Amino acid sequence: MAAGPSLEARIAETVRQLGDARAVPNRRWLSGLLGVPPAKVEPWLAEIPSLVSLARSLRKTHLAGGRRFYAQFRAPYELYALARATRPDHIVETGVSSGVSSVHFLAALRRNRRGTLHSVDLPQVQASAELGPRESEVSVPPGRSSGWAIPPLYRKGWDLHLGRSEEVLPTVVRSLPSVGIFLHDSRHTPAHLTFELETIRPKLRPGSIVLADNTQWTGDAFPRFARSLRTRVWRRGHSDLVGLRVPESI
Ligand SMILES: C[S@@+](CC[C@H](N)C(=O)[O-])C[C@H]1O[C@@H](n2cnc3c(N)ncnc32)[C@H](O)[C@@H]1O
């Protein structure tokens, strides 16, 4: 009997359905963040092909919403794998847009059968039915809200807060006993990233994962935070998506 397609081919097909080649998972980044040898991340990566219908649905909804490009977040499958590997009780993210990062966290928590995603987003609303030349693809089409591409199946239990992170995040975080994973993908300024990192700091535990996208705009804020925790920064390839793992001796 002929062997079926390899795992690599099935992951590539899932990425193709999502519509952005950047989403091929980076094993080195994942194993570095988790502090395990690359072979240990394979079981989580082996689950990625099961997300192919989600990928197809996201692409279809994005295209129907006038978005040529699938996402504002390049590493959805690593988010899925991190949440599967660490089985957090609480994930916090800022910056939802159409919901690509959110839905990959939600898919992992659903499979874990435990944990809650708390998301904070101040949606920018697109002015008219067509995305204007000066409008950002992160804006939300008229009549829709943050997470507009997330299929209903994944929304159960999702704790979404609409508002400025500056106002909403402290209240959300105060109500939680711990933060297992934090993703910053909202307002990319050094001061704002520092504000978010300092807000979550008291709820981090050994092994918590902290991620920040678009750090080309946030200066020294993330490396400084890593230094204060005496841990290293893991960069995803040559991109400005970075992360760290909170050490045992926090
Ligand atoms: C890059 S997009 C997020 C992309 C998302 N993580 C994804 O996977 O598609 C940034 C989002 O942050 C929102 N945002 C910008 N400034 C914010 C703030 N101060 N507080 C909360 N959300 C903010 C934007 O409106 C937008 O929805």
XYZ file of N, CA and C and ligand atoms in Angstrom:
777
model
N 0.838 -1.198 0.000
C 0.000 0.000 0.000
C 0.881 1.259 0.000
N 0.542 2.242 -0.814
C 1.349 3.461 -0.879
C 1.185 4.258 0.408
N 2.317 4.859 0.875
C 2.238 5.695 2.079
C 1.486 6.978 1.736
N 0.760 7.531 2.730
C 0.046 8.792 2.497
C 1.036 9.950 2.479
N 0.528 11.156 2.269
C 1.418 12.326 2.272
C 2.140 12.447 3.612
N 3.374 12.950 3.582
C 4.145 13.106 4.817
C 3.519 14.193 5.684
N 3.924 14.228 6.965
C 3.439 15.286 7.861
C 3.796 16.654 7.276
N 5.019 16.737 6.738
C 5.469 18.027 6.178
C 4.541 18.486 5.072
N 4.145 17.526 4.211
C 3.260 17.877 3.088
C 1.881 18.288 3.608
N 1.424 17.633 4.662
C 0.090 17.967 5.190
C 0.115 19.315 5.916
N 1.224 19.625 6.584
C 1.347 20.959 7.197
C 1.388 22.021 6.084
N 2.160 21.728 5.034
C 2.272 22.689 3.925
C 0.901 22.939 3.296
N 0.094 21.895 3.190
C -1.240 22.048 2.616
C -2.129 22.919 3.527
N -1.998 22.744 4.840
C -2.778 23.553 5.789
C -2.385 25.023 5.658
N -1.077 25.259 5.572
C -0.568 26.630 5.416
C -1.076 27.223 4.094
N -1.091 26.403 3.041
C -1.567 26.876 1.727
C -3.042 27.270 1.806
N -3.812 26.472 2.528
C -5.241 26.782 2.655
C -5.450 28.077 3.429
N -4.575 28.329 4.410
C -4.670 29.567 5.189
C -4.321 30.774 4.312
N -3.365 30.557 3.391
C -3.090 31.596 2.404
C -1.877 32.456 2.684
N -0.945 31.987 3.480
C 0.251 32.787 3.712
C 1.429 31.891 4.061
N 2.424 31.874 3.195
C 3.571 30.976 3.368
C 4.352 31.263 4.650
N 4.188 32.457 5.227
C 4.922 32.770 6.465
C 4.484 31.885 7.623
N 3.318 31.257 7.479
C 2.755 30.510 8.611
C 3.366 29.118 8.786
N 4.327 28.733 7.932
C 5.013 27.445 8.152
C 5.648 27.494 9.536
N 5.315 26.535 10.417
C 5.809 26.643 11.792
C 7.332 26.552 11.885
N 7.876 27.338 12.808
C 9.321 27.392 13.008
C 9.665 26.516 14.219
N 10.216 25.349 13.921
C 10.496 24.366 14.987
C 11.531 24.882 15.983
N 12.512 25.584 15.478
C 13.583 26.050 16.363
C 13.019 27.042 17.378
N 12.162 27.924 16.907
C 11.570 28.940 17.795
C 10.723 28.264 18.875
N 9.938 27.314 18.405
C 9.045 26.600 19.327
C 9.833 25.821 20.374
N 10.838 25.090 19.936
C 11.573 24.282 20.916
C 12.380 25.186 21.844
N 12.883 26.319 21.339
C 13.591 27.267 22.192
C 12.666 27.850 23.249
N 11.493 28.285 22.824
C 10.537 28.875 23.772
C 10.127 27.875 24.844
N 9.929 26.640 24.424
C 9.467 25.624 25.379
C 10.621 25.029 26.178
N 11.840 25.232 25.699
C 12.999 24.682 26.402
C 13.077 23.174 26.290
N 12.677 22.649 25.120
C 12.735 21.198 24.902
C 13.439 20.928 23.571
N 14.006 19.726 23.384
C 14.630 19.408 22.095
C 13.583 19.417 20.971
N 14.011 19.710 19.716
C 13.059 19.805 18.602
C 12.134 18.589 18.482
N 12.655 17.386 18.782
C 11.814 16.183 18.629
C 10.578 16.241 19.530
N 10.705 16.951 20.643
C 9.592 17.007 21.607
C 8.419 17.869 21.133
N 8.668 18.713 20.105
C 7.545 19.543 19.633
C 6.761 18.852 18.527
N 7.301 17.733 18.033
C 6.655 17.045 16.908
C 5.207 16.626 17.196
N 4.892 16.088 18.396
C 3.497 15.685 18.616
C 2.507 16.844 18.454
N 2.929 18.064 18.801
C 2.017 19.220 18.668
C 1.913 19.625 17.207
N 3.037 19.554 16.504
C 3.011 19.902 15.077
C 2.197 18.885 14.285
N 2.200 17.649 14.754
C 1.450 16.591 14.049
C -0.055 16.855 14.080
N -0.490 17.743 14.970
C -1.929 18.061 15.042
C -2.333 19.166 14.060
N -1.348 19.853 13.482
C -1.664 21.008 12.624
C -2.576 20.632 11.443
N -2.334 19.493 10.763
C -3.223 19.167 9.639
C -4.696 19.043 10.047
N -4.959 18.789 11.330
C -6.367 18.706 11.754
C -7.027 20.090 11.746
N -6.217 21.141 11.529
C -6.754 22.504 11.503
C -7.019 22.985 10.064
N -6.963 22.045 9.112
C -7.061 22.485 7.713
C -8.430 23.084 7.387
N -9.502 22.556 7.972
C -10.809 23.136 7.624
C -10.971 24.515 8.281
N -10.353 24.705 9.451
C -10.341 26.037 10.061
C -9.582 27.007 9.140
N -8.443 26.555 8.623
C -7.634 27.402 7.728
C -8.465 27.816 6.508
N -9.177 26.855 5.938
C -10.006 27.110 4.753
C -11.095 28.139 5.088
N -11.713 27.955 6.253
C -12.797 28.847 6.665
C -12.269 30.277 6.886
N -11.100 30.399 7.528
C -10.527 31.729 7.773
C -10.244 32.434 6.445
N -9.664 31.696 5.523
C -9.304 32.274 4.224
C -10.549 32.767 3.494
N -11.580 31.907 3.512
C -12.835 32.257 2.821
C -13.456 33.526 3.433
N -13.484 33.580 4.767
C -14.090 34.737 5.434
C -13.264 35.992 5.183
N -11.940 35.845 5.199
C -11.095 37.009 4.925
C -11.320 37.532 3.512
N -11.382 36.614 2.552
C -11.580 37.051 1.164
C -12.948 37.718 1.008
N -13.991 37.135 1.653
C -15.337 37.720 1.576
C -15.358 39.094 2.241
N -14.483 39.301 3.224
C -14.400 40.594 3.912
C -13.444 41.557 3.218
N -12.966 41.188 2.036
C -12.122 42.086 1.252
C -10.660 42.077 1.653
N -10.242 41.035 2.406
C -8.830 40.961 2.803
C -8.108 39.976 1.891
N -7.156 40.502 1.085
C -6.415 39.619 0.174
C -5.504 38.717 0.972
N -4.971 39.294 2.051
C -3.909 38.660 2.801
C -4.543 38.057 4.033
N -4.189 36.821 4.374
C -4.997 36.109 5.351
C -5.002 36.720 6.736
N -3.915 37.288 7.191
C -3.824 37.533 8.626
C -2.890 38.675 8.953
N -2.969 39.091 10.189
C -2.004 40.065 10.702
C -1.012 39.340 11.597
N -1.098 38.031 11.679
C -0.218 37.301 12.581
C 0.401 36.117 11.865
N 1.744 36.039 11.902
C 2.432 35.087 11.016
C 2.647 33.706 11.614
N 2.390 33.542 12.916
C 2.763 32.272 13.544
C 1.586 31.605 14.266
N 0.457 31.443 13.588
C -0.699 30.884 14.304
C -0.463 29.457 14.790
N 0.331 28.677 14.043
C 0.486 27.268 14.426
C 1.416 27.110 15.633
N 2.331 28.043 15.802
C 3.141 28.013 17.024
C 2.270 28.375 18.239
N 1.322 29.308 18.054
C 0.431 29.640 19.179
C -0.343 28.398 19.593
N -0.848 27.689 18.579
C -1.591 26.459 18.850
C -0.694 25.473 19.619
N 0.505 25.259 19.121
C 1.405 24.271 19.736
C 1.817 24.694 21.148
N 2.063 25.992 21.352
C 2.450 26.461 22.694
C 1.318 26.217 23.692
N 0.104 26.467 23.268
C -1.026 26.266 24.186
C -1.297 24.785 24.414
N -1.037 23.960 23.424
C -1.199 22.510 23.613
C -0.104 21.979 24.536
N 1.103 22.466 24.331
C 2.234 21.930 25.100
C 2.180 22.358 26.558
N 1.734 23.592 26.827
C 1.816 24.106 28.207
C 0.495 23.996 28.954
N -0.593 23.723 28.258
C -1.920 23.544 28.870
C -2.233 24.625 29.928
N -2.198 25.904 29.493
C -2.392 26.979 30.477
C -3.840 27.080 30.939
N -4.011 27.559 32.176
C -5.368 27.873 32.648
C -5.857 29.182 32.039
N -4.909 30.119 31.864
C -5.292 31.430 31.338
C -4.288 31.911 30.295
N -4.833 32.308 29.147
C -4.037 32.976 28.110
C -4.592 34.390 28.003
N -3.699 35.372 27.889
C -4.130 36.763 27.690
C -3.502 37.267 26.400
N -4.304 37.931 25.561
C -3.738 38.559 24.367
C -4.327 39.948 24.201
N -3.521 40.856 23.635
C -4.034 42.169 23.257
C -3.880 42.297 21.749
N -4.944 42.726 21.065
C -4.926 42.861 19.613
C -5.554 41.649 18.963
N -6.795 41.809 18.525
C -7.540 40.662 17.976
C -7.728 40.792 16.472
N -8.130 41.984 16.010
C -8.432 42.188 14.585
C -9.435 41.115 14.117
N -9.141 40.388 13.047
C -10.127 39.394 12.571
C -10.122 38.126 13.423
N -9.061 37.919 14.215
C -9.094 36.809 15.166
C -8.219 35.614 14.850
N -7.205 35.800 14.012
C -6.355 34.646 13.660
C -5.578 34.121 14.871
N -4.927 35.005 15.610
C -4.209 34.524 16.803
C -5.212 33.939 17.793
N -6.308 34.648 18.013
C -7.304 34.189 19.001
C -7.795 32.781 18.674
N -8.175 32.550 17.430
C -8.814 31.269 17.118
C -7.837 30.100 17.240
N -6.548 30.371 17.043
C -5.590 29.265 17.205
C -5.345 28.950 18.676
N -5.398 29.975 19.528
C -5.383 29.698 20.970
C -6.660 28.937 21.346
N -7.790 29.416 20.836
C -9.071 28.793 21.210
C -9.138 27.334 20.755
N -8.591 27.051 19.583
C -8.589 25.666 19.079
C -7.780 24.757 20.004
N -6.651 25.280 20.489
C -5.808 24.473 21.392
C -6.499 24.258 22.734
N -7.127 25.305 23.272
C -7.798 25.176 24.577
C -8.970 24.210 24.469
N -9.639 24.238 23.329
C -10.755 23.314 23.104
C -10.237 21.873 23.157
N -9.104 21.658 22.520
C -8.519 20.320 22.515
C -7.979 19.945 23.889
N -7.465 20.927 24.624
C -6.977 20.677 25.991
C -8.127 20.361 26.944
N -9.328 20.805 26.580
C -10.518 20.704 27.442
C -10.337 21.462 28.749
N -9.554 22.498 28.696
C -9.404 23.361 29.866
C -8.770 24.677 29.419
N -8.934 25.695 30.267
C -8.269 26.973 30.006
C -9.182 27.977 29.322
N -8.851 29.262 29.543
C -9.651 30.357 28.978
C -8.733 31.348 28.277
N -9.205 31.832 27.139
C -8.513 32.916 26.442
C -9.203 34.235 26.775
N -8.418 35.199 27.298
C -8.920 36.530 27.595
C -8.289 37.476 26.563
N -9.108 38.055 25.710
C -8.583 38.919 24.647
C -9.051 40.344 24.854
N -8.168 41.292 24.534
C -8.499 42.724 24.643
C -8.256 43.344 23.277
N -9.248 44.067 22.775
C -9.077 44.700 21.464
C -9.897 45.969 21.372
N -9.277 46.994 20.813
C -9.983 48.217 20.470
C -10.104 48.195 18.953
N -11.252 47.771 18.418
C -11.316 47.611 16.957
C -11.287 48.956 16.234
N -10.582 48.979 15.107
C -10.673 50.141 14.209
C -11.725 49.755 13.198
N -12.720 50.612 12.987
C -13.791 50.206 12.069
C -13.561 50.826 10.697
N -13.682 49.985 9.683
C -13.524 50.403 8.294
C -14.663 51.370 7.944
N -14.366 52.452 7.221
C -15.367 53.505 6.997
C -16.526 53.066 6.100
N -16.248 52.293 5.037
C -17.332 51.887 4.124
C -17.121 50.436 3.703
N -18.023 49.931 2.868
C -17.983 48.505 2.512
C -16.629 48.089 1.920
N -16.039 48.965 1.118
C -14.729 48.674 0.518
C -13.610 49.188 1.426
N -12.543 48.403 1.563
C -11.387 48.861 2.349
C -10.709 49.993 1.557
N -10.668 51.192 2.146
C -10.071 52.340 1.450
C -8.573 52.201 1.319
N -7.956 52.914 0.336
C -6.509 52.780 0.099
C -5.661 53.172 1.307
N -6.213 54.044 2.166
C -5.423 54.489 3.325
C -5.822 53.759 4.590
N -6.738 52.778 4.461
C -7.170 52.048 5.655
C -6.318 50.795 5.843
N -6.231 50.374 7.105
C -5.406 49.218 7.417
C -6.238 47.930 7.316
N -5.562 46.854 6.905
C -6.240 45.553 6.840
C -6.622 45.039 8.222
N -6.077 45.636 9.280
C -6.456 45.184 10.624
C -7.812 45.753 11.035
N -8.342 46.708 10.253
C -9.642 47.274 10.619
C -10.733 46.221 10.409
N -11.880 46.510 11.005
C -12.977 45.544 11.009
C -14.025 46.005 9.988
N -14.490 45.121 9.104
C -15.490 45.550 8.116
C -16.758 46.079 8.798
N -17.497 47.012 8.139
C -18.688 47.588 8.762
C -19.656 46.502 9.217
N -20.226 46.675 10.385
C -21.210 45.712 10.888
C -20.596 44.499 11.564
N -19.272 44.388 11.551
C -18.610 43.249 12.196
C -17.867 43.737 13.437
N -17.351 42.788 14.217
C -16.594 43.190 15.394
C -15.291 42.397 15.493
N -14.520 42.676 16.512
C -13.240 41.988 16.697
C -13.457 40.480 16.670
N -12.599 39.778 15.969
C -12.738 38.325 15.865
C -13.735 37.918 14.789
N -13.969 38.809 13.817
C -15.032 38.573 12.826
C -14.809 37.332 11.956
N -13.596 36.827 11.880
C -13.369 35.630 11.040
C -13.449 34.322 11.843
N -13.679 34.432 13.156
C -13.669 33.216 13.986
C -14.983 32.444 13.829
N -14.932 31.184 13.416
C -16.167 30.407 13.286
C -16.849 30.239 14.656
N -18.197 30.222 14.681
C -18.945 30.151 15.945
C -18.497 29.001 16.852
N -18.142 27.878 16.261
C -17.727 26.703 17.021
C -16.634 27.007 18.057
N -15.761 27.950 17.724
C -14.601 28.225 18.584
C -14.849 29.325 19.613
N -16.014 29.980 19.541
C -16.226 31.170 20.385
C -16.680 30.842 21.797
N -17.102 29.596 22.001
C -17.635 29.220 23.312
C -16.574 29.438 24.402
N -16.944 30.164 25.441
C -16.024 30.367 26.554
C -14.982 31.442 26.324
N -15.010 32.074 25.158
C -14.016 33.115 24.841
C -14.340 34.375 25.640
N -13.360 34.917 26.347
C -13.542 36.093 27.194
C -12.973 37.307 26.448
N -13.805 37.946 25.638
C -13.369 39.070 24.797
C -13.782 40.396 25.427
N -12.820 41.320 25.550
C -13.090 42.644 26.124
C -12.786 43.695 25.061
N -13.771 44.500 24.730
C -13.557 45.555 23.736
C -13.233 46.857 24.443
N -12.106 47.447 24.092
C -11.712 48.720 24.697
C -10.218 48.880 24.602
N -9.760 50.032 25.061
C -8.312 50.312 25.040
C -7.608 49.431 26.047
N -6.550 48.809 25.619
C -5.759 47.969 26.515
C -5.326 48.758 27.757
N -5.013 50.022 27.561
C -4.575 50.878 28.677
C -5.619 50.896 29.792
N -6.895 50.791 29.401
C -7.966 50.850 30.402
C -8.431 49.465 30.838
N -8.452 48.528 29.898
C -9.098 47.231 30.143
C -8.133 46.177 30.702
N -6.912 46.174 30.192
C -5.987 45.082 30.551
C -5.756 44.955 32.063
N -5.525 46.073 32.791
C -5.260 45.902 34.235
C -6.407 45.205 34.960
N -7.651 45.530 34.615
C -8.796 44.894 35.278
C -8.867 43.418 34.931
N -8.655 43.093 33.661
C -8.702 41.687 33.234
C -7.636 40.888 33.974
N -6.432 41.409 33.995
C -5.306 40.673 34.589
C -5.484 40.535 36.104
N -5.998 41.598 36.738
C -6.183 41.560 38.201
C -7.106 40.409 38.608
N -8.052 40.068 37.741
C -9.034 39.031 38.092
C -8.472 37.609 37.933
N -7.268 37.468 37.403
C -6.731 36.131 37.109
C -5.695 35.694 38.145
N -5.664 34.403 38.471
C -4.640 33.929 39.399
C -3.256 33.842 38.744
N -3.214 33.610 37.431
C -1.932 33.441 36.732
C -2.154 33.661 35.241
N -1.051 33.943 34.544
C -1.091 34.053 33.080
C -0.069 33.063 32.525
N -0.561 32.033 31.835
C 0.339 31.001 31.300
C 0.987 31.417 29.997
N 0.211 32.137 29.150
C 0.744 32.672 27.886
C 0.205 34.091 27.744
N 1.094 35.012 27.342
C 0.662 36.372 27.025
C 1.157 36.725 25.634
N 0.279 37.285 24.809
C 0.669 37.763 23.473
C 0.319 39.235 23.348
N 1.336 40.046 23.088
C 1.124 41.469 22.789
C 1.050 41.642 21.279
N -0.100 42.119 20.785
C -0.208 42.435 19.353
C -1.194 43.588 19.167
N -1.063 44.626 20.031
C -2.001 45.756 19.943
C -1.275 47.014 19.480
N -1.045 47.940 20.389
C -0.404 49.202 20.012
C 1.104 49.034 20.153
N 1.795 49.166 19.043
C 3.218 48.833 19.053
C 4.089 50.060 19.285
N 4.135 50.516 20.549
C 5.078 51.576 20.925
C 5.863 51.058 22.127
N 7.083 51.572 22.343
C 7.864 51.102 23.499
C 7.104 51.281 24.805
N 6.472 52.451 24.985
C 5.788 52.714 26.259
C 4.602 51.771 26.453
N 3.885 51.520 25.371
C 2.701 50.668 25.517
C 3.084 49.210 25.768
N 4.098 48.733 25.048
C 4.533 47.351 25.295
C 5.023 47.217 26.740
N 5.782 48.201 27.213
C 6.260 48.154 28.607
C 5.081 48.145 29.573
N 4.086 48.969 29.295
C 2.888 49.003 30.154
C 2.238 47.604 30.202
N 2.075 46.962 29.049
C 1.420 45.640 29.036
C 2.271 44.599 29.767
N 3.573 44.631 29.529
C 4.454 43.638 30.165
C 4.464 43.827 31.687
N 4.488 45.077 32.126
C 4.496 45.310 33.581
C 3.141 44.962 34.197
N 2.076 45.089 33.412
C 0.734 44.736 33.910
C 0.626 43.235 34.163
N 1.204 42.453 33.278
C 1.075 40.991 33.455
C 2.145 40.412 34.379
N 3.226 41.149 34.594
C 4.367 40.610 35.353
C 3.949 39.890 36.651
N 3.073 40.507 37.499
C 2.770 39.838 38.789
C 2.074 38.487 38.617
N 1.505 38.225 37.440
C 0.757 36.973 37.246
C 1.553 35.918 36.485
N 2.792 36.238 36.157
C 3.619 35.242 35.460
C 4.136 34.224 36.458
N 4.317 32.992 35.980
C 4.812 31.901 36.808
C 5.966 31.229 36.062
N 6.799 30.452 36.753
C 7.850 29.722 36.025
C 7.225 28.926 34.875
N 7.805 29.052 33.686
C 7.286 28.340 32.516
C 6.281 29.148 31.711
N 5.791 30.285 32.238
C 4.884 31.128 31.432
C 5.625 31.598 30.181
N 4.865 31.755 29.100
C 5.433 32.201 27.829
C 4.912 33.614 27.546
N 5.823 34.517 27.169
C 5.445 35.898 26.842
C 5.896 36.181 25.409
N 4.977 36.659 24.571
C 5.259 36.884 23.159
C 4.921 38.321 22.779
N 5.661 38.881 21.846
C 5.344 40.224 21.348
C 5.639 40.280 19.860
N 4.684 40.815 19.105
C 4.888 40.953 17.661
C 5.288 42.400 17.343
N 5.839 42.575 16.156
C 6.204 43.904 15.644
C 7.158 44.666 16.564
N 8.136 43.955 17.091
C 9.059 44.616 18.030
C 10.059 45.544 17.322
N 10.005 45.595 16.001
C 10.851 46.590 15.320
C 10.436 48.004 15.735
N 9.193 48.152 16.235
C 8.697 49.484 16.612
C 8.755 49.733 18.120
N 9.217 48.734 18.881
C 9.109 48.900 20.338
C 10.479 48.979 21.028
N 11.494 49.290 20.248
C 12.824 49.571 20.815
C 13.324 48.459 21.721
N 13.760 48.875 22.908
C 14.409 47.956 23.839
C 13.402 47.342 24.832
N 12.109 47.641 24.648
C 11.121 47.265 25.691
C 11.130 45.760 25.972
N 11.122 44.934 24.946
C 11.044 43.490 25.191
C 12.362 42.928 25.726
N 13.504 43.229 25.087
C 14.771 42.725 25.650
C 14.997 43.182 27.092
N 14.569 44.413 27.395
C 14.754 44.917 28.772
C 13.938 44.075 29.756
N 12.715 43.753 29.352
C 11.850 42.927 30.205
C 12.486 41.541 30.397
N 13.015 40.981 29.309
C 13.672 39.666 29.396
C 14.866 39.728 30.345
N 15.639 40.802 30.242
C 16.809 40.940 31.128
C 16.363 41.003 32.583
N 15.256 41.690 32.832
C 14.787 41.827 34.221
C 14.351 40.468 34.775
N 13.979 39.553 33.885
C 13.583 38.204 34.327
C 14.759 37.225 34.252
N 15.908 37.730 33.796
C 17.108 36.900 33.604
C 16.819 35.716 32.694
N 16.195 36.028 31.560
C 15.932 34.971 30.579
C 16.259 35.513 29.192
N 16.356 34.625 28.210
C 16.745 35.063 26.883
C 15.534 35.314 25.986
N 15.779 36.109 24.955
C 14.749 36.395 23.960
C 14.911 35.415 22.808
N 13.801 34.800 22.405
C 13.806 33.918 21.229
C 13.111 34.651 20.084
N 13.864 34.849 18.991
C 13.321 35.544 17.821
C 12.871 34.514 16.796
N 11.705 34.716 16.192
C 11.238 33.759 15.173
C 11.926 34.068 13.844
N 12.907 33.262 13.498
C 13.678 33.466 12.268
C 14.297 34.852 12.269
N 14.114 35.580 11.140
C 14.654 36.944 11.067
C 13.559 37.973 11.294
N 12.407 37.521 11.808
C 11.274 38.440 11.953
C 11.381 39.225 13.261
N 10.394 40.088 13.496
C 10.391 40.841 14.761
C 9.319 40.310 15.712
N 8.959 39.053 15.521
C 8.091 38.359 16.487
C 9.020 37.645 17.475
N 8.876 37.995 18.743
C 9.803 37.460 19.748
C 9.043 36.859 20.928
N 9.771 36.082 21.703
C 9.147 35.493 22.883
C 10.176 35.143 23.929
N 9.681 34.832 25.112
C 10.552 34.355 26.189
C 9.782 33.366 27.051
N 10.554 32.554 27.782
C 9.965 31.642 28.770
C 10.413 32.096 30.146
N 9.484 32.242 31.064
C 9.830 32.689 32.408
C 10.612 31.563 33.098
N 11.802 31.873 33.644
C 12.628 30.817 34.231
C 12.064 30.293 35.551
N 12.624 29.193 35.971
C 12.177 28.550 37.216
C 12.378 29.452 38.437
N 13.409 30.292 38.337
C 13.794 31.085 39.520
C 13.168 32.477 39.514
N 11.971 32.628 39.011
C 11.348 33.957 38.911
C 11.193 34.594 40.302
C -2.063 43.743 14.370
S -3.742 43.724 14.837
C -3.926 42.242 15.735
C -3.822 41.033 14.859
C -4.303 39.765 15.519
N -3.465 39.366 16.643
C -4.395 38.652 14.483
O -3.953 37.535 14.765
O -4.922 38.892 13.383
C -3.769 44.956 16.088
C -5.124 45.116 16.776
O -4.925 45.880 17.962
C -5.924 46.882 18.054
N -5.402 47.965 18.901
C -4.594 48.989 18.555
N -4.332 49.774 19.631
C -4.963 49.206 20.684
C -5.080 49.533 22.070
N -4.486 50.615 22.583
N -5.816 48.731 22.859
C -6.429 47.625 22.362
N -6.363 47.276 21.052
C -5.648 48.048 20.220
C -6.170 47.250 16.594
O -7.386 47.924 16.397
C -6.162 45.869 15.944
O -7.414 45.251 16.051
